[in-house]
Tab-separated table of C-alpha atoms in Angstrom:
chain	number	residue	atom	x	y	z
A	1435	MET	CA	18.234	-35.487	20.559
A	1436	THR	CA	16.765	-32.058	21.218
A	1437	HIS	CA	15.988	-30.179	18.082
A	1438	PRO	CA	15.873	-26.416	17.704
A	1439	SER	CA	12.400	-24.999	17.210
A	1440	PRO	CA	11.143	-24.524	13.640
A	1441	GLY	CA	11.292	-20.792	14.328
A	1442	ALA	CA	14.984	-21.013	15.174
A	1443	LEU	CA	15.648	-23.061	12.046
A	1444	LEU	CA	13.778	-20.516	9.944
A	1445	GLU	CA	15.868	-17.738	11.462
A	1446	LEU	CA	19.043	-19.675	10.698
A	1447	TYR	CA	18.004	-20.406	7.136
A	1448	PHE	CA	17.084	-16.809	6.398
A	1449	GLY	CA	20.165	-15.401	8.124
A	1450	GLU	CA	18.260	-13.891	11.000
A	1451	ALA	CA	19.544	-16.074	13.818
A	1452	PRO	CA	21.242	-14.121	16.601
A	1453	ALA	CA	25.021	-14.330	16.430
A	1454	TYR	CA	25.256	-16.164	19.732
A	1455	THR	CA	23.107	-19.083	18.501
A	1456	ARG	CA	24.096	-19.177	14.860
A	1457	GLU	CA	27.117	-21.385	15.153
A	1458	ALA	CA	25.465	-23.927	17.425
A	1459	LEU	CA	22.395	-24.077	15.198
A	1460	ALA	CA	24.465	-24.496	12.071
A	1461	MET	CA	26.434	-27.265	13.730
A	1462	HIS	CA	23.226	-29.009	14.759
A	1463	VAL	CA	21.748	-28.830	11.260
A	1464	LYS	CA	24.941	-30.262	9.845
A	1465	GLU	CA	24.726	-33.264	12.139
A	1466	CYS	CA	20.973	-33.779	12.357
A	1467	THR	CA	19.301	-35.475	9.400
A	1468	GLU	CA	15.852	-34.247	10.355
A	1469	CYS	CA	16.868	-30.589	10.658
A	1470	ALA	CA	18.937	-30.823	7.483
A	1471	THR	CA	15.807	-32.099	5.760
A	1472	PHE	CA	13.913	-29.122	7.092
A	1473	ALA	CA	16.510	-26.819	5.552
A	1474	ARG	CA	16.366	-28.707	2.250
A	1475	GLU	CA	12.603	-28.341	2.194
A	1476	LEU	CA	12.992	-24.613	2.678
A	1477	ARG	CA	15.398	-24.500	-0.232
A	1478	GLY	CA	12.860	-26.431	-2.286
A	1479	ILE	CA	10.115	-23.946	-1.491
A	1480	GLU	CA	12.377	-21.044	-2.356
A	1481	ARG	CA	13.341	-22.688	-5.601
A	1482	ALA	CA	9.721	-23.364	-6.459
A	1483	LEU	CA	8.867	-19.730	-5.872
A	1484	ALA	CA	11.893	-18.533	-7.803
A	1485	SER	CA	11.111	-20.714	-10.799
A	1486	GLY	CA	7.625	-19.307	-11.021
A	1487	PRO	CA	6.207	-17.047	-13.663
A	1488	ASP	CA	8.021	-14.181	-15.336
A	1489	ASP	CA	8.719	-11.552	-12.703
A	1490	ALA	CA	9.129	-8.641	-15.075
A	1491	PRO	CA	6.620	-5.970	-14.125
A	1492	PRO	CA	4.561	-4.367	-16.886
A	1493	ARG	CA	6.592	-1.961	-19.007
A	1494	ASP	CA	3.947	0.718	-18.860
A	1495	GLY	CA	3.306	0.238	-15.142
A	1496	LEU	CA	4.437	3.715	-14.099
A	1497	GLU	CA	2.423	5.420	-16.817
A	1498	ARG	CA	-0.635	3.426	-15.776
A	1499	VAL	CA	-0.208	4.459	-12.150
A	1500	LEU	CA	0.213	8.113	-13.057
A	1501	ALA	CA	-2.832	7.974	-15.296
A	1502	GLN	CA	-4.849	6.458	-12.476
A	1503	VAL	CA	-3.563	9.096	-10.068
A	1504	ALA	CA	-4.599	11.764	-12.557
A	1505	ALA	CA	-8.051	10.241	-12.726
A	1506	VAL	CA	-8.408	10.022	-8.974
A	1507	ARG	CA	-6.954	13.355	-7.928
A	1508	PRO	CA	-9.347	15.758	-9.635
A	1509	ALA	CA	-12.221	14.255	-7.657
A	1510	ARG	CA	-10.275	14.818	-4.470
A	1511	THR	CA	-8.936	18.228	-5.338
A	1512	ARG	CA	-12.420	19.295	-6.392
A	1513	ARG	CA	-13.499	18.873	-2.793
A	1514	ALA	CA	-10.619	21.077	-1.684
A	1515	GLU	CA	-11.555	23.613	-4.332
A	1516	TRP	CA	-15.093	23.742	-3.056
A	1517	LEU	CA	-13.834	24.243	0.467
A	1518	LEU	CA	-11.582	27.042	-0.714
A	1519	ALA	CA	-14.502	28.654	-2.515
A	1520	VAL	CA	-16.822	28.314	0.469
A	1521	VAL	CA	-14.510	30.232	2.794
A	1522	PRO	CA	-14.360	33.539	0.823
A	1523	SER	CA	-18.050	33.233	0.026
A	1524	GLY	CA	-18.902	32.828	3.686
A	1525	LEU	CA	-16.680	35.747	4.593
A	1526	ALA	CA	-18.348	37.871	1.901
A	1527	LEU	CA	-21.730	36.953	3.308
A	1528	VAL	CA	-20.759	37.913	6.849
A	1529	ALA	CA	-19.110	41.154	5.709
A	1530	GLY	CA	-22.118	42.036	3.556
A	1531	THR	CA	-24.540	41.424	6.394
A	1532	TRP	CA	-22.455	43.581	8.696
A	1533	ALA	CA	-22.210	46.359	6.073
A	1534	VAL	CA	-25.960	46.381	5.444
A	1535	ARG	CA	-26.750	46.454	9.135
A	1536	THR	CA	-24.229	49.186	9.899
A	1537	GLY	CA	-25.242	51.176	6.839
A	1538	GLY	CA	-28.875	51.013	7.891
A	1539	GLU	CA	-28.050	52.246	11.334
A	1540	ARG	CA	-26.026	55.107	9.849
A	1541	LEU	CA	-28.852	56.079	7.521
A	1542	THR	CA	-31.248	56.012	10.418
A	1543	ALA	CA	-28.944	58.094	12.563
A	1544	LEU	CA	-28.654	60.673	9.769
A	1545	GLY	CA	-32.422	60.764	9.438
A	1546	LEU	CA	-32.315	59.644	5.809
A	1547	VAL	CA	-34.564	56.711	6.570
A	1548	PRO	CA	-37.620	57.620	8.590
A	1549	GLY	CA	-39.302	55.859	11.522
A	1550	VAL	CA	-36.332	53.908	12.785
A	1551	SER	CA	-35.109	53.691	16.277
A	1552	LEU	CA	-32.973	51.127	18.010
A	1553	GLY	CA	-34.436	47.675	17.575
A	1554	VAL	CA	-37.259	48.792	15.262
A	1555	VAL	CA	-36.813	48.635	11.492
A	1556	SER	CA	-38.959	50.599	9.078
A	1557	PRO	CA	-40.375	48.836	5.987
A	1558	GLU	CA	-38.202	51.040	3.760
A	1559	LEU	CA	-35.009	50.160	5.606
A	1560	LEU	CA	-35.988	46.496	5.766
A	1561	GLY	CA	-36.588	46.447	2.021
A	1562	LEU	CA	-33.325	48.239	1.329
A	1563	SER	CA	-31.429	45.907	3.625
A	1564	LEU	CA	-32.962	42.782	2.143
A	1565	ALA	CA	-32.182	43.964	-1.381
A	1566	ALA	CA	-28.567	44.642	-0.443
A	1567	LEU	CA	-28.313	41.330	1.362
A	1568	GLY	CA	-29.783	39.608	-1.680
A	1569	LEU	CA	-27.061	41.130	-3.836
A	1570	VAL	CA	-24.386	39.911	-1.457
A	1571	VAL	CA	-25.848	36.399	-1.408
A	1572	VAL	CA	-26.084	36.263	-5.176
A	1573	GLY	CA	-22.486	37.488	-5.432
A	1574	ALA	CA	-21.340	34.822	-3.003
A	1575	LEU	CA	-23.199	32.085	-4.852
A	1576	VAL	CA	-21.802	33.182	-8.209
A	1577	THR	CA	-18.283	33.180	-6.738
A	1578	LEU	CA	-18.907	29.735	-5.299
A	1579	ALA	CA	-20.153	28.389	-8.606
A	1580	LEU	CA	-17.378	29.903	-10.685
A	1581	ALA	CA	-14.455	29.156	-8.384
A	1582	PRO	CA	-13.733	25.600	-9.601
A	1583	VAL	CA	-13.980	26.730	-13.216
A	1584	LEU	CA	-11.605	29.616	-12.592
A	1585	ILE	CA	-9.208	27.344	-10.736
A	1586	LEU	CA	-9.206	24.753	-13.489
A	1587	GLU	CA	-8.704	27.457	-16.097
A	1588	SER	CA	-5.787	28.954	-14.233
A	1589	HIS	CA	-4.159	25.528	-13.945
A	1590	GLY	CA	-4.736	24.868	-17.595
A	1591	ARG	CA	-2.767	28.018	-18.414
A	1592	SER	CA	0.096	27.306	-16.031
B	838	MET	CA	-4.844	39.764	-15.091
B	839	SER	CA	-3.837	37.538	-12.254
B	840	THR	CA	-5.341	34.122	-12.181
B	841	TYR	CA	-6.688	32.318	-9.148
B	842	SER	CA	-4.348	29.434	-8.479
B	843	LEU	CA	-4.167	26.842	-5.775
B	844	PRO	CA	-1.015	25.335	-4.305
B	845	ILE	CA	-2.150	21.941	-5.583
B	846	PRO	CA	-0.235	20.597	-8.582
B	847	PHE	CA	-2.396	18.915	-11.147
B	848	PRO	CA	-1.527	15.359	-12.187
B	849	PRO	CA	-1.418	15.954	-15.939
B	850	LEU	CA	1.802	17.792	-15.236
B	851	LEU	CA	3.266	14.580	-13.906
B	852	VAL	CA	2.878	12.524	-17.016
B	853	GLY	CA	4.804	14.870	-19.224
B	854	GLU	CA	7.537	15.775	-16.802
B	855	LEU	CA	9.008	12.500	-15.754
B	856	ALA	CA	12.481	13.095	-17.078
B	857	ALA	CA	15.020	13.520	-14.339
B	858	ARG	CA	15.449	17.195	-13.614
B	859	GLU	CA	17.342	17.854	-10.453
B	860	PRO	CA	18.345	21.424	-9.715
B	861	ALA	CA	22.061	22.016	-9.349
B	862	GLY	CA	23.369	21.128	-5.928
B	863	ARG	CA	20.420	18.916	-5.118
B	864	PRO	CA	21.249	15.216	-4.640
B	865	ALA	CA	19.993	12.956	-7.424
B	866	ALA	CA	16.691	11.380	-6.402
B	867	ALA	CA	17.922	7.914	-7.360
B	868	THR	CA	20.412	7.919	-4.509
B	869	LEU	CA	18.056	9.229	-1.862
B	870	PRO	CA	16.763	6.971	0.904
B	871	ASP	CA	13.124	5.891	0.853
B	872	GLU	CA	12.234	8.163	3.759
B	873	VAL	CA	13.321	11.281	1.869
B	874	LEU	CA	11.618	10.117	-1.310
B	875	ILE	CA	8.297	9.489	0.405
B	876	GLU	CA	8.406	12.963	1.933
B	877	ARG	CA	8.864	14.383	-1.547
B	878	VAL	CA	6.105	12.193	-2.928
B	879	ALA	CA	3.851	13.609	-0.224
B	880	ARG	CA	4.615	17.011	-1.758
B	881	HIS	CA	3.601	15.605	-5.171
B	882	ASP	CA	7.149	15.250	-6.491
B	883	ALA	CA	6.747	13.040	-9.557
B	884	ASP	CA	10.493	12.424	-9.877
B	885	ALA	CA	10.691	11.078	-6.346
B	886	PHE	CA	7.694	8.867	-7.017
B	887	THR	CA	9.297	7.555	-10.193
B	888	VAL	CA	12.444	6.590	-8.300
B	889	LEU	CA	10.422	4.927	-5.553
B	890	TYR	CA	8.321	3.078	-8.113
B	891	ARG	CA	11.363	1.854	-10.038
B	892	ARG	CA	12.999	0.763	-6.797
B	893	TYR	CA	10.086	-1.430	-5.719
B	894	GLU	CA	8.102	-2.375	-8.815
B	895	ARG	CA	9.975	-5.602	-9.462
B	896	PRO	CA	10.075	-7.114	-5.954
B	897	VAL	CA	6.538	-6.019	-5.138
B	898	PHE	CA	5.276	-7.345	-8.450
B	899	ALA	CA	7.025	-10.678	-7.858
B	900	VAL	CA	5.312	-11.017	-4.495
B	901	LEU	CA	1.906	-10.052	-5.910
B	902	LEU	CA	2.364	-12.491	-8.772
B	903	ARG	CA	2.987	-15.322	-6.349
B	904	LEU	CA	0.108	-14.312	-4.130
B	905	GLY	CA	-2.378	-14.043	-6.974
B	906	GLY	CA	-0.983	-16.632	-9.340
B	907	GLN	CA	-2.094	-14.639	-12.379
B	908	ARG	CA	-0.127	-11.990	-14.179
B	909	ALA	CA	-3.139	-9.846	-15.061
B	910	LEU	CA	-4.244	-9.844	-11.436
B	911	ALA	CA	-0.769	-8.936	-10.203
B	912	GLU	CA	-0.525	-6.077	-12.714
B	913	GLU	CA	-3.860	-4.743	-11.542
B	914	TRP	CA	-2.788	-4.936	-7.894
B	915	LEU	CA	0.575	-3.321	-8.618
B	916	GLN	CA	-1.117	-0.377	-10.280
B	917	GLU	CA	-3.652	0.002	-7.502
B	918	ALA	CA	-1.003	-0.364	-4.786
B	919	PHE	CA	1.280	2.322	-6.180
B	920	THR	CA	-1.650	4.632	-6.794
B	921	ARG	CA	-2.398	4.251	-3.099
B	922	VAL	CA	1.256	4.875	-2.269
B	923	TRP	CA	1.091	8.185	-4.140
B	924	LEU	CA	-2.204	9.215	-2.613
B	925	ALA	CA	-1.302	8.118	0.919
B	926	ALA	CA	2.310	9.330	0.943
B	927	GLY	CA	1.365	12.249	3.146
B	928	SER	CA	0.023	9.913	5.788
B	929	HIS	CA	3.219	7.894	6.102
B	930	ASP	CA	4.600	8.427	9.568
B	931	ALA	CA	8.350	7.876	9.624
B	932	ALA	CA	8.222	7.485	13.397
B	933	ARG	CA	5.952	4.482	13.057
B	934	GLY	CA	8.041	2.497	10.634
B	935	ARG	CA	10.129	2.333	7.522
B	936	VAL	CA	8.904	2.930	4.011
B	937	LYS	CA	9.604	-0.532	2.618
B	938	PRO	CA	7.269	-2.479	4.929
B	939	TRP	CA	4.722	0.301	4.468
B	940	ILE	CA	4.758	-0.159	0.700
B	941	TYR	CA	4.495	-3.924	1.065
B	942	ALA	CA	1.639	-3.458	3.530
B	943	ILE	CA	-0.230	-1.387	0.961
B	944	ALA	CA	0.429	-3.981	-1.745
B	945	LEU	CA	-0.657	-6.783	0.552
B	946	ASN	CA	-3.820	-4.986	1.597
B	947	THR	CA	-4.633	-4.282	-2.026
B	948	ALA	CA	-4.337	-7.966	-2.842
B	949	ARG	CA	-6.260	-9.014	0.254
B	950	SER	CA	-9.110	-6.585	-0.398
B	951	ASP	CA	-9.450	-7.716	-3.973
B	952	LEU	CA	-9.334	-11.382	-3.068
B	953	ALA	CA	-11.866	-10.804	-0.302
B	954	ARG	CA	-14.180	-8.992	-2.723
B	955	LYS	CA	-13.942	-11.838	-5.182
B	956	ARG	CA	-14.569	-14.452	-2.534
B	957	HIS	CA	-17.060	-12.615	-0.386
B	958	ARG	CA	-19.805	-15.060	-1.141
B	959	MET	CA	-17.633	-18.093	-0.671
B	960	PRO	CA	-17.600	-19.665	2.806
B	961	HIS	CA	-14.384	-18.953	4.651
B	962	VAL	CA	-12.916	-21.684	6.783
B	963	SER	CA	-10.302	-20.346	9.143
B	964	LEU	CA	-7.496	-22.680	9.976
B	965	GLU	CA	-6.020	-20.282	12.490
B	966	GLY	CA	-6.372	-21.667	15.976
B	967	ALA	CA	-8.562	-24.483	14.736
B	968	SER	CA	-7.565	-28.075	14.415
B	969	ILE	CA	-5.945	-28.764	11.095
B	970	ASP	CA	-5.073	-32.134	9.748
B	971	LEU	CA	-1.370	-31.643	9.368
B	972	PRO	CA	1.254	-34.330	9.449
B	973	ASP	CA	3.196	-35.230	12.559
B	974	THR	CA	6.824	-36.147	12.781
B	975	ASN	CA	7.873	-39.414	11.235
B	976	ASP	CA	11.401	-39.926	10.050
B	977	SER	CA	10.520	-42.907	7.918
B	978	GLU	CA	8.544	-40.776	5.442
B	979	PRO	CA	10.245	-39.424	2.348
B	980	SER	CA	11.015	-35.734	2.715
B	981	LEU	CA	9.441	-32.981	0.705
B	982	SER	CA	12.816	-32.097	-0.730
B	983	ALA	CA	13.132	-35.605	-2.103
B	984	ARG	CA	10.295	-34.774	-4.454
B	985	LEU	CA	11.693	-31.438	-5.480
B	986	ASP	CA	14.543	-32.652	-7.581
B	987	ASP	CA	13.325	-31.392	-10.878
B	988	GLU	CA	11.496	-28.444	-12.273
B	989	LYS	CA	8.262	-30.386	-12.587
B	990	GLN	CA	8.186	-30.996	-8.894
B	991	ALA	CA	9.023	-27.384	-8.181
B	992	SER	CA	6.101	-26.436	-10.353
B	993	ALA	CA	3.862	-28.789	-8.380
B	994	LEU	CA	5.023	-27.119	-5.204
B	995	ALA	CA	4.303	-23.686	-6.656
B	996	SER	CA	0.780	-24.843	-7.477
B	997	ALA	CA	0.375	-26.298	-4.001
B	998	LEU	CA	1.456	-22.962	-2.569
B	999	LEU	CA	-1.408	-21.289	-4.404
B	1000	GLU	CA	-3.839	-23.636	-2.705
B	1001	LEU	CA	-2.710	-22.644	0.759
B	1002	PRO	CA	-4.875	-20.294	2.788
B	1003	ASP	CA	-3.895	-16.681	2.115
B	1004	TYR	CA	-2.446	-16.037	5.565
B	1005	LEU	CA	-0.097	-19.024	5.234
B	1006	ARG	CA	0.896	-18.286	1.661
B	1007	GLU	CA	1.586	-14.637	2.431
B	1008	VAL	CA	4.325	-15.267	4.949
B	1009	VAL	CA	6.031	-17.885	2.768
B	1010	VAL	CA	5.941	-15.688	-0.313
B	1011	LEU	CA	7.040	-12.566	1.534
B	1012	ARG	CA	9.954	-14.206	3.359
B	1013	CYS	CA	11.123	-16.293	0.425
B	1014	SER	CA	11.199	-13.153	-1.692
B	1015	ARG	CA	14.232	-12.260	0.463
B	1016	GLU	CA	13.090	-8.670	0.415
B	1017	LEU	CA	11.684	-8.517	3.925
B	1018	SER	CA	12.918	-9.934	7.200
B	1019	PHE	CA	10.449	-11.483	9.635
B	1020	ALA	CA	10.572	-8.214	11.578
B	1021	GLU	CA	9.670	-6.248	8.462
B	1022	ILE	CA	6.902	-8.686	7.563
B	1023	ALA	CA	5.614	-8.260	11.107
B	1024	ALA	CA	5.583	-4.502	10.566
B	1025	ALA	CA	3.844	-4.860	7.203
B	1026	THR	CA	1.189	-7.292	8.353
B	1027	GLY	CA	0.767	-6.259	11.974
B	1028	THR	CA	1.375	-9.867	12.999
B	1029	PRO	CA	3.890	-10.837	15.689
B	1030	GLN	CA	7.073	-12.467	14.442
B	1031	GLY	CA	6.452	-15.617	16.457
B	1032	THR	CA	3.072	-16.045	14.781
B	1033	LEU	CA	4.632	-15.499	11.376
B	1034	LYS	CA	7.258	-18.186	11.948
B	1035	SER	CA	4.590	-20.514	13.238
B	1036	ARG	CA	2.509	-19.857	10.116
B	1037	PHE	CA	5.539	-20.493	7.931
B	1038	HIS	CA	6.033	-23.842	9.608
B	1039	ARG	CA	2.330	-24.667	9.267
B	1040	ALA	CA	2.572	-23.809	5.592
B	1041	MET	CA	5.449	-26.255	5.199
B	1042	LEU	CA	3.446	-28.972	6.916
B	1043	ALA	CA	0.427	-28.226	4.762
B	1044	LEU	CA	2.585	-28.400	1.638
B	1045	ARG	CA	3.848	-31.815	2.623
B	1046	LEU	CA	0.272	-32.907	3.009
B	1047	ARG	CA	-0.808	-31.458	-0.310
B	1048	LEU	CA	2.105	-33.027	-2.117
B	1049	GLY	CA	0.984	-36.443	-1.101
B	1050	ARG	CA	2.757	-37.202	2.071
B	1051	ARG	CA	0.336	-38.969	4.322
B	1052	PRO	CA	-0.298	-37.630	7.803
B	1053	GLY	CA	2.220	-38.894	10.224
B	1054	GLY	CA	5.325	-37.771	8.431
B	1055	GLY	CA	7.528	-34.728	8.581
B	1056	ARG	CA	9.026	-32.525	11.224
């Protein structure tokens, strides 16, 4: 007697056998002691699994998950906050550099800062530019440092 | 004074706002399909997550309980798995598969990772593709089902299941949960259906062996 493959019997047992083979398989299992035993063993395994421990999930499962999410997310969002703070700070830095450079050129053109021509910077202008640039950098760093605090505060209020 | 705010909702809001609150005209979340819910979860919708959690907590927990054999372990895995579901919701690609196998895949991977961590110093003997001393066909042997007539025997079988290698136990537990078809288990585990059915059969043979049937019996 040719038996169906274990795979085919599994499909039949779990209701996954294609319609065109289902009837023939079912008929075979009905008549074949060995295949019927296979099906009984499957039932036994299912029963053993069903009669296992209490399936009820923990009552506070959802709250636990949400608490864990709350604990995980700030670490992740903090990274995003830093990224968001870096962008305006970087832009401020670039804009400040441009403003100092352009301002210096204007001052030179107006003759307010002596000894400057294209490509050559006087000590006075260099000092002025560096001081202004320093201010911009400090401003950017302060913004960067305060951004997460401001963000957290704003969320705390909302 | 305007405050600097980000479009990122903060989790503490979730805990206190779990009561159902659907705007008028919006379908109740409980009736929405998984695919819609997971999209909402990706947008940090706590209500959608609650519905999804309630929909799957019991079947997923039952599977984890049978994979781990200990309630405390299963609770830990359930919590970790659903935390991952929340955090990874945005990465779920509907084009690549349904939500249910995806959730089970996360739960399964959580259990596997934890088990692997706990066993990382223990030698692993793979039975896959290697010779395994499993019984051959012999009609004269008493069948497994003959020893499953009472609860005691069912309990013995449940214990024997826990002794199976993880990859064999997984397919038996997942399919017998009646929650996933072989196709869905294939999607969740990334294993071809044919291999899964073969593993299921190998698990049955191994169970016969573990329950005392000497080699040479069984289908």
